[in-house]
């Protein structure tokens, strides 16, 4: 579904006109306009489908708007191909355009064929173009939802296969156990016209289970008559309900949620890796000696001259007066030299606005706590020393008092 604008890289020596066209087709405004165009086109498609379903003529203005949208799709494709977008990368646009023109040609014929109905149904593919255009327009939330949906399609597919397999197993038991009971009894079920048919084949039993267990439709009208006439079937029906609803369907939800969580963790890991790479690059740029070490002077010079480092400090709300404290936090061994790991570790922890001030207060509170503990330890040592000296002079004091008496 990726027919986005990231596939074209500007070649060296590109002319000014081509460069402007490239910026146009890659801009958010252009892709937003295409998304609006696809939305209008989809509206006319719905009007056409409603009119044909009611055996009415499609409004002429809706047909004109639909053809106009198709012409603009062609113009968009021509622009992208002109600036170097690969034809294979534009396969969705090419498919929409070719099927659109073929539909127009077939609709002009006197005897519409089955292919025309198929082409009209294929028009729903244009909704994918709408999603792609909205993604290229810069809607990050929609992009994230698209990526998660695509990555979780595999889990949903295998979950559906497992659900069908378990329902088929219960359907087999229905056909083998309950259907012979129907065949061997003369009891009529006037209130349950589907009871006989529900157990007559595996597929009918599957549909019966899907209707009553998964969807929860007509449980009282279909399942209860079977249980009332054959009480032993309650074990199968209730067992299928507990297994599929409370077990399998909840398990599917858990698997999908776990996939979402894994995707989110993977994205966070990618962001951390990209952030680490960016910080390592900044460190290498401000490490003028190239020895993998920075002193405080190099650190200040990099903060003043390196635009990436300066922008990073501005983003973290770190002022010039805070650089000494920041360097001391990096210099954990007190050697007045920091390496790349110390540099990136501290800066990576201050990754949001205002967070540096909070963390700095916490760190200073920790320093104050250490200082208080150290002071109390020294005070305790002094008190112990004074106590020892006082007790050492205590016998001499008693002797002096006795002599005086």
Coordinates of C-alpha atoms in Angstrom, one line a residue, residues 3-307:
X3 CA 2.7 4.4 -3.0
X4 CA 4.0 7.4 -1.1
X5 CA 6.4 10.1 -2.1
X6 CA 9.5 8.7 -0.5
X7 CA 10.6 6.7 -3.5
X8 CA 12.1 9.6 -5.6
X9 CA 15.4 11.0 -4.7
X10 CA 16.5 14.3 -6.4
X11 CA 19.3 13.6 -8.8
X12 CA 22.4 15.7 -9.0
X13 CA 22.1 18.7 -11.3
X14 CA 18.3 18.7 -11.4
X15 CA 16.8 21.7 -13.2
X16 CA 14.8 24.3 -11.3
X17 CA 11.4 23.5 -12.9
X18 CA 11.8 19.8 -12.1
X19 CA 12.8 20.6 -8.6
X20 CA 9.8 22.8 -8.0
X21 CA 7.5 20.1 -9.4
X22 CA 9.1 17.6 -7.1
X23 CA 8.6 19.8 -4.1
X24 CA 5.0 20.3 -5.2
X25 CA 4.1 16.6 -5.4
X26 CA 5.9 15.8 -2.1
X27 CA 4.2 18.7 -0.2
X28 CA 1.6 18.1 2.4
X29 CA -0.8 20.5 0.7
X30 CA -0.7 18.7 -2.6
X31 CA -1.3 15.3 -1.0
X32 CA -4.1 16.8 1.2
X33 CA -5.7 18.1 -2.0
X34 CA -5.5 14.6 -3.6
X35 CA -7.0 13.1 -0.4
X36 CA -9.9 15.6 -0.7
X37 CA -10.3 14.7 -4.4
X38 CA -10.4 11.0 -3.6
X39 CA -13.1 11.7 -0.9
X40 CA -15.2 13.6 -3.4
X41 CA -14.7 10.8 -5.9
X42 CA -15.8 8.2 -3.4
X43 CA -18.9 10.2 -2.7
X44 CA -19.9 10.2 -6.4
X45 CA -19.2 6.4 -6.5
X46 CA -21.6 5.9 -3.6
X47 CA -24.3 8.1 -5.4
X48 CA -23.8 6.0 -8.5
X49 CA -24.2 2.7 -6.6
X50 CA -27.3 3.9 -4.8
X51 CA -28.9 5.0 -8.1
X52 CA -28.2 1.7 -9.8
X53 CA -29.5 -0.2 -6.8
X54 CA -32.8 1.7 -7.1
X55 CA -32.9 1.3 -10.9
X56 CA -32.5 5.0 -11.4
X57 CA -30.2 7.0 -13.6
X58 CA -27.0 8.3 -12.1
X59 CA -27.0 12.1 -11.9
X60 CA -25.1 13.6 -14.8
X61 CA -23.1 15.9 -12.5
X62 CA -21.9 12.9 -10.5
X63 CA -20.6 11.3 -13.6
X64 CA -18.8 14.5 -14.7
X65 CA -17.2 14.9 -11.3
X66 CA -16.1 11.2 -11.3
X67 CA -14.5 11.6 -14.8
X68 CA -12.9 14.9 -13.7
X69 CA -11.3 13.2 -10.7
X70 CA -10.0 10.4 -12.9
X71 CA -8.4 13.0 -15.2
X72 CA -6.7 14.6 -12.2
X73 CA -5.4 11.2 -11.1
X74 CA -3.9 10.9 -14.5
X75 CA -2.3 14.4 -14.2
X76 CA -0.9 13.5 -10.8
X77 CA 0.6 10.3 -12.1
X78 CA 2.2 12.2 -15.0
X79 CA 3.7 14.7 -12.7
X80 CA 5.2 12.0 -10.5
X81 CA 6.6 10.1 -13.4
X82 CA 8.1 13.3 -14.9
X83 CA 10.1 14.0 -11.7
X84 CA 11.5 10.5 -11.5
X85 CA 9.1 8.5 -9.4
X86 CA 9.3 4.9 -10.5
X87 CA 6.4 3.3 -12.4
X88 CA 6.4 0.3 -10.1
X89 CA 6.1 2.5 -7.1
X90 CA 3.0 4.1 -8.7
X91 CA 1.3 0.8 -9.4
X92 CA -1.8 1.7 -7.3
X93 CA -2.3 4.9 -9.2
X94 CA -1.8 3.1 -12.5
X95 CA -4.3 0.4 -11.5
X96 CA -6.9 3.0 -10.5
X97 CA -6.5 4.9 -13.8
X98 CA -6.5 1.9 -16.1
X99 CA -9.6 0.4 -14.5
X100 CA -11.3 3.8 -14.4
X101 CA -10.9 4.4 -18.2
X102 CA -11.8 0.8 -19.0
X103 CA -15.0 1.2 -17.0
X104 CA -15.9 4.3 -18.9
X105 CA -15.3 2.6 -22.2
X106 CA -17.4 -0.4 -21.2
X107 CA -20.2 1.7 -19.8
X108 CA -20.6 3.4 -23.2
X109 CA -21.3 0.1 -24.9
X110 CA -24.8 -1.0 -25.6
X111 CA -24.5 -4.4 -23.8
X112 CA -22.7 -4.0 -20.4
X113 CA -20.8 -7.1 -19.5
X114 CA -20.0 -8.8 -16.3
X115 CA -16.6 -7.2 -16.4
X116 CA -18.2 -3.8 -16.0
X117 CA -19.8 -4.9 -12.7
X118 CA -16.4 -6.2 -11.6
X119 CA -14.7 -2.9 -12.5
X120 CA -17.4 -1.0 -10.6
X121 CA -16.8 -3.1 -7.6
X122 CA -13.0 -2.6 -7.9
X123 CA -13.6 1.2 -7.5
X124 CA -13.6 0.6 -3.7
X125 CA -9.8 0.2 -4.1
X126 CA -9.7 4.0 -4.3
X127 CA -10.2 4.1 -0.5
X128 CA -6.6 2.8 -0.3
X129 CA -5.4 5.8 -2.3
X130 CA -7.3 8.0 0.2
X131 CA -5.4 6.5 3.1
X132 CA -2.1 6.8 1.3
X133 CA -2.8 10.5 0.4
X134 CA -3.7 11.2 4.0
X135 CA -0.6 9.5 5.2
X136 CA 1.6 11.5 2.8
X137 CA -0.2 14.7 4.0
X138 CA 1.5 14.2 7.3
X139 CA -1.2 12.6 9.5
X140 CA 1.1 10.7 11.9
X141 CA -1.7 9.1 13.9
X142 CA -3.2 7.6 10.7
X143 CA 0.2 6.4 9.6
X144 CA 0.7 4.7 12.9
X145 CA -2.7 3.0 12.7
X146 CA -2.0 1.8 9.1
X147 CA 1.3 0.3 10.1
X148 CA -0.1 -1.4 13.1
X149 CA -3.1 -2.8 11.1
X150 CA -0.7 -4.2 8.4
X151 CA 1.6 -5.7 10.9
X152 CA -1.3 -7.4 12.8
X153 CA -3.0 -8.8 9.7
X154 CA -1.0 -12.0 10.0
X155 CA -2.1 -12.5 13.6
X156 CA -5.8 -11.8 12.7
X157 CA -5.6 -14.2 9.7
X158 CA -4.2 -17.1 11.8
X159 CA -6.6 -16.4 14.6
X160 CA -9.5 -16.6 12.1
X161 CA -8.1 -19.9 10.8
X162 CA -7.9 -21.3 14.4
X163 CA -11.4 -20.1 15.1
X164 CA -12.8 -21.8 12.0
X165 CA -10.9 -25.0 12.8
X166 CA -12.4 -25.2 16.3
X167 CA -15.9 -24.4 15.0
X168 CA -15.5 -27.1 12.4
X169 CA -14.6 -29.6 15.1
X170 CA -17.7 -28.8 17.0
X171 CA -19.7 -28.8 13.8
X172 CA -18.5 -32.3 13.1
X173 CA -19.6 -33.4 16.5
X174 CA -23.1 -31.9 15.9
X175 CA -23.4 -33.7 12.6
X176 CA -22.2 -37.0 14.0
X177 CA -24.1 -36.9 17.3
X178 CA -27.2 -34.7 17.1
X179 CA -28.2 -35.3 13.5
X180 CA -28.7 -39.0 14.0
X181 CA -31.0 -38.2 16.9
X182 CA -33.1 -36.0 14.6
X183 CA -33.3 -38.8 12.0
X184 CA -34.3 -41.4 14.6
X185 CA -37.1 -39.4 16.2
X186 CA -40.6 -38.5 15.0
X187 CA -40.7 -35.3 17.1
X188 CA -41.6 -32.2 15.1
X189 CA -40.1 -28.8 15.9
X190 CA -42.6 -26.3 14.5
X191 CA -40.8 -23.4 16.3
X192 CA -37.4 -24.4 15.0
X193 CA -37.4 -24.6 11.3
X194 CA -33.6 -24.4 11.2
X195 CA -32.9 -27.1 13.8
X196 CA -32.9 -30.0 11.3
X197 CA -30.9 -28.0 8.7
X198 CA -28.4 -26.8 11.2
X199 CA -27.1 -30.3 11.8
X200 CA -27.5 -31.7 8.3
X201 CA -24.0 -30.8 7.1
X202 CA -20.7 -29.5 8.4
X203 CA -21.1 -26.1 6.7
X204 CA -24.6 -25.6 8.0
X205 CA -23.4 -26.6 11.5
X206 CA -20.6 -24.0 11.1
X207 CA -23.1 -21.3 10.1
X208 CA -25.3 -22.4 13.1
X209 CA -22.4 -22.1 15.5
X210 CA -21.3 -18.7 14.0
X211 CA -24.8 -17.4 14.3
X212 CA -25.6 -18.6 17.8
X213 CA -22.2 -18.6 19.5
X214 CA -20.0 -15.9 17.8
X215 CA -22.7 -13.4 16.8
X216 CA -25.1 -14.4 19.6
X217 CA -28.1 -14.2 17.3
X218 CA -31.3 -16.3 17.9
X219 CA -29.8 -18.4 20.7
X220 CA -33.2 -18.9 22.3
X221 CA -34.9 -19.8 18.9
X222 CA -32.3 -22.3 17.7
X223 CA -30.2 -23.6 20.5
X224 CA -32.8 -24.0 23.2
X225 CA -35.2 -26.2 21.2
X226 CA -32.3 -28.5 20.5
X227 CA -31.4 -28.6 24.2
X228 CA -35.0 -29.1 25.3
X229 CA -35.5 -32.1 23.0
X230 CA -32.0 -33.6 23.4
X231 CA -30.6 -32.5 26.8
X232 CA -27.3 -34.2 26.1
X233 CA -26.6 -31.6 23.4
X234 CA -26.3 -29.0 26.1
X235 CA -22.7 -30.2 26.7
X236 CA -21.8 -29.6 23.1
X237 CA -23.6 -26.2 22.8
X238 CA -22.4 -24.8 26.1
X239 CA -19.0 -26.3 25.6
X240 CA -18.7 -24.6 22.2
X241 CA -19.9 -21.3 23.7
X242 CA -17.4 -21.5 26.5
X243 CA -14.5 -22.6 24.3
X244 CA -15.1 -20.1 21.5
X245 CA -16.4 -17.0 23.3
X246 CA -14.7 -17.1 26.7
X247 CA -11.6 -18.9 25.4
X248 CA -10.7 -18.4 21.8
X249 CA -12.1 -14.9 21.1
X250 CA -10.5 -13.5 24.3
X251 CA -7.3 -15.2 23.3
X252 CA -7.4 -13.5 19.9
X253 CA -7.9 -10.1 21.6
X254 CA -4.9 -10.9 23.9
X255 CA -2.7 -11.9 20.9
X256 CA -3.6 -8.7 18.9
X257 CA -3.0 -6.5 22.0
X258 CA 0.3 -8.3 22.5
X259 CA 1.2 -7.6 18.9
X260 CA 0.4 -3.9 19.3
X261 CA 2.6 -3.8 22.4
X262 CA 5.5 -5.5 20.6
X263 CA 5.1 -3.1 17.7
X264 CA 5.2 -0.1 20.2
X265 CA 8.2 -1.5 22.0
X266 CA 9.9 -2.0 18.6
X267 CA 9.2 1.6 17.6
X268 CA 10.5 2.8 20.9
X269 CA 13.6 0.8 20.5
X270 CA 14.1 2.2 17.0
X271 CA 13.7 5.7 18.4
X272 CA 16.2 5.1 21.1
X273 CA 18.7 3.7 18.6
X274 CA 18.2 6.6 16.3
X275 CA 18.6 9.0 19.2
X276 CA 21.8 7.2 20.3
X277 CA 23.2 7.4 16.7
X278 CA 22.4 11.1 16.6
X279 CA 24.2 11.8 20.0
X280 CA 27.2 9.7 18.9
X281 CA 27.4 11.8 15.8
X282 CA 27.3 15.0 17.8
X283 CA 30.0 13.7 20.1
X284 CA 32.3 12.9 17.2
X285 CA 31.7 16.4 15.7
X286 CA 32.7 18.2 18.9
X287 CA 35.6 15.8 19.6
X288 CA 38.1 17.9 17.8
X289 CA 41.1 15.9 19.1
X290 CA 39.5 12.7 17.9
X291 CA 40.6 10.7 21.0
X292 CA 37.1 9.9 22.2
X293 CA 37.4 12.2 25.2
X294 CA 36.0 15.6 25.9
X295 CA 37.1 18.1 28.6
X296 CA 35.0 21.0 29.8
X297 CA 36.5 23.5 27.4
X298 CA 35.7 21.3 24.4
X299 CA 32.2 20.7 25.8
X300 CA 31.6 24.5 26.1
X301 CA 33.0 25.1 22.6
X302 CA 30.8 22.4 21.1
X303 CA 27.7 23.8 22.9
X304 CA 28.5 27.2 21.3
X305 CA 29.5 26.2 17.8
X306 CA 27.9 22.9 16.9
X307 CA 24.3 23.6 15.6

